[in-house]
Amino acid sequence: MQGSTPQNPSSAPGAVAAITHARFPGLARRLPWLVLALLAAFPLLAPALGLEYYVGFVRRVLIVAIAATSLNFILGYGGMAALGHAGFIGVGAYTVVALVEAGFSSAWLAWGSAALVAGLAAAAIGAVSLRTRGVYFIMITLAFAQMLYYLAVSLRTYGGDDGYGLYTPLELGAWLDGAHAQVFYWVVLAIAAAVFALFSRVAHSRYGHALRGIRDNETRMVALGYPVYGLKLAGFVAAGAVAGLAGGLLASHNAFVSPSIMHWTQSALLLVMVMLGGAGRRWGAPLGVALWLTLEEALKLYTDYWHWPLGLLLLLVVFHAPQGVAALLERRGGRESVR
Amino acid sequence: MDAIFVFEQLLNGLGYGLMLFLIAAGLTLVFGIMDTMNLAHGSLYMAGAYVAARVHEASGAFVLAVAVAVGVTVAIAAVVEFVVIRRLYRRDHLVQVLATFGIILIADDAVKAIWGVAPLLASTPAALAGPVDLFQGLPYPSYRLLLIGAGLAVALGLYLLVNKTRVGMLVRAGASNRQMAEHMGVRVGGVFAFVFALGAALAALAGALMAPISAVQIGMGEAILIPALVVIVIGGIGSVRGAFVAALLVGMVDTAGRAFLPPALRAVLPPSVAADLGPALAGIAMYVLMAAVLTLKPAGLFPARG
């Protein structure tokens, strides 16, 4: 995780955060590592606390957070409001299904291919979609995701509408298999941490600054001589590939793949979670995913009517914390580490 | 496949297209005038369907059921507009998506609490239960004819309202250039409240009319929302005329795709491939249409601004 890199106070709240940062110098740097350590220790501590069930839940949160982080990158930093991101998750998941059906069993091959194929799909879709602007971009990414959805529904070899069960877990290789029941959890955690660190790093690189420049004023960036279309496409492809990787992991996690994972409401949910956490904030995606999925899980315990409190939460966020929860925490608590 | 089958499918496509137009008309005006993306428009359609189905069941009077459905939905829409939508006008599209997605979640749970999870079975009015012979050898369900007639009548009424009245002039002014209209003294806020209520009434009417021939269930609003959005994008955001043409196009393409593509593919491809490919192509037909239109005309067929 990126706790040790200097923060970039690029906005007014950022500047405030930088001042509060001076008051809590240690916490800001250590908190990400603390969270990572706690997450890594969780499968070992869970049995003692009677929380075994939640190991699987945290694993799902981590996988969704990988996809959300990639969406946050193009949405928050690149200003590309893609309403079809679940389509790439689906491409990744179905790539795993196709390889398993063909007789392959290596997890690394399957997940790597998932990222690769989803990246190729993103290149094709992005090449067309990025020629449009604003609402038309939202709609055309949605349209492509719907096409992928109907394609999956029609693939009877892979179960069509009923989905496809992955009955034997993929092999992680030599010593990783069977060493510990929770190895898959740690693998997911390591990938999530790596993806998060990578996107955080890139967001503050020269490329990341160029991308933000395009988000804020595309015409000016064109005038300055930046290859705007290519830069956006590169970000779109990277995000699509990472979403595909998350899809591959999700296929292993659920041991089941069905077209419903790429339904448009899934794309909308992913957008909603990123916005809830704070689009364009380093911690926005994981915070939003963790908050949304935890609330969903907790509300389901108590009531069948668990949708409306979440709906109310969205309205509250829109009117009282339009920059997302990450920005809210930053402002209220002065905890810069959540940025 | 004979001529009668083709004619029947074309009529079905026309009916579906007209219902899509009723939903898309409100959506495109709200979008065009106040630049507000309202995902919860489908929830108004759902409200209309549920209220109409229950009132019809309780009273046995179909016209009364439709009228009550429209009235109740407009009242709900007025409250939603006053409490939420009004504050979203000047926010960006993503914030509007977030807030109206929240409204969808609340609306779905409200429907679940009031009417339960099981889909409702809405009956067609007794007088229109049977088929009529359009001409020798073509019986067609009379209820679907009512749908087509009602759709055409509303489309004509909307055309007259938008193009021939003073209110319509203000609506068009707001859609083509809001800022200019404001500078000329038009109270765009009032126009918008009117347009939002009008859109809600049309969505409720579509819901009430579609209830007997579709499943009245939670999620029906989200299912119809996407085709409606495709329609307004193809037609050009803010253009009622564009929405009309695009709705008929999408209705025809979707219905024809489902009816004609699978048999056509079976004729040229091996059966196993055709069985896979047919439904897929039928499902994506309208999205391909949208992608094609946007490639040729990036602002839709009839751009309202310009």
CSV table of N, CA, C and O in Angstrom, one decimal, chain A residues 1-7 29 201 204 282:
chain,number,residue,atom,x,y,z
A,1,MET,N,0.8,-1.2,0.0
A,1,MET,CA,0.0,0.0,0.0
A,1,MET,C,0.9,1.3,0.0
A,1,MET,O,2.0,1.2,0.3
A,2,GLN,N,0.2,2.3,-0.3
A,2,GLN,CA,1.0,3.5,-0.6
A,2,GLN,C,1.2,4.5,0.5
A,2,GLN,O,1.2,5.7,0.4
A,3,GLY,N,1.2,4.0,1.8
A,3,GLY,CA,1.3,4.9,2.9
A,3,GLY,C,2.5,5.8,2.9
A,3,GLY,O,2.4,6.9,3.5
A,4,SER,N,3.6,5.4,2.3
A,4,SER,CA,4.8,6.2,2.6
A,4,SER,C,5.1,7.2,1.5
A,4,SER,O,5.9,8.0,1.7
A,5,THR,N,4.3,7.2,0.4
A,5,THR,CA,4.5,8.2,-0.6
A,5,THR,C,3.9,9.6,-0.1
A,5,THR,O,2.9,9.6,0.6
A,6,PRO,N,4.6,10.7,-0.5
A,6,PRO,CA,4.0,12.0,0.0
A,6,PRO,C,2.7,12.2,-0.7
A,6,PRO,O,2.4,11.9,-1.8
A,7,GLN,N,1.8,12.8,0.1
A,7,GLN,CA,0.4,13.1,-0.4
A,7,GLN,C,0.5,14.3,-1.3
A,7,GLN,O,1.4,15.2,-1.1
A,29,ARG,N,0.7,7.5,8.0
A,29,ARG,CA,1.6,6.7,7.3
A,29,ARG,C,1.4,5.2,7.7
A,29,ARG,O,1.5,4.3,6.9
A,201,ARG,N,-0.2,4.6,-7.2
A,201,ARG,CA,1.1,5.1,-7.7
A,201,ARG,C,0.9,5.8,-9.1
A,201,ARG,O,1.4,6.9,-9.3
A,204,HIS,N,-0.6,9.2,-9.2
A,204,HIS,CA,0.3,10.4,-8.9
A,204,HIS,C,1.5,10.5,-9.7
A,204,HIS,O,2.4,11.2,-9.4
A,282,ARG,N,-8.1,8.5,-3.2
A,282,ARG,CA,-7.3,7.2,-3.2
A,282,ARG,C,-8.1,6.1,-2.4
A,282,ARG,O,-8.1,5.0,-2.9
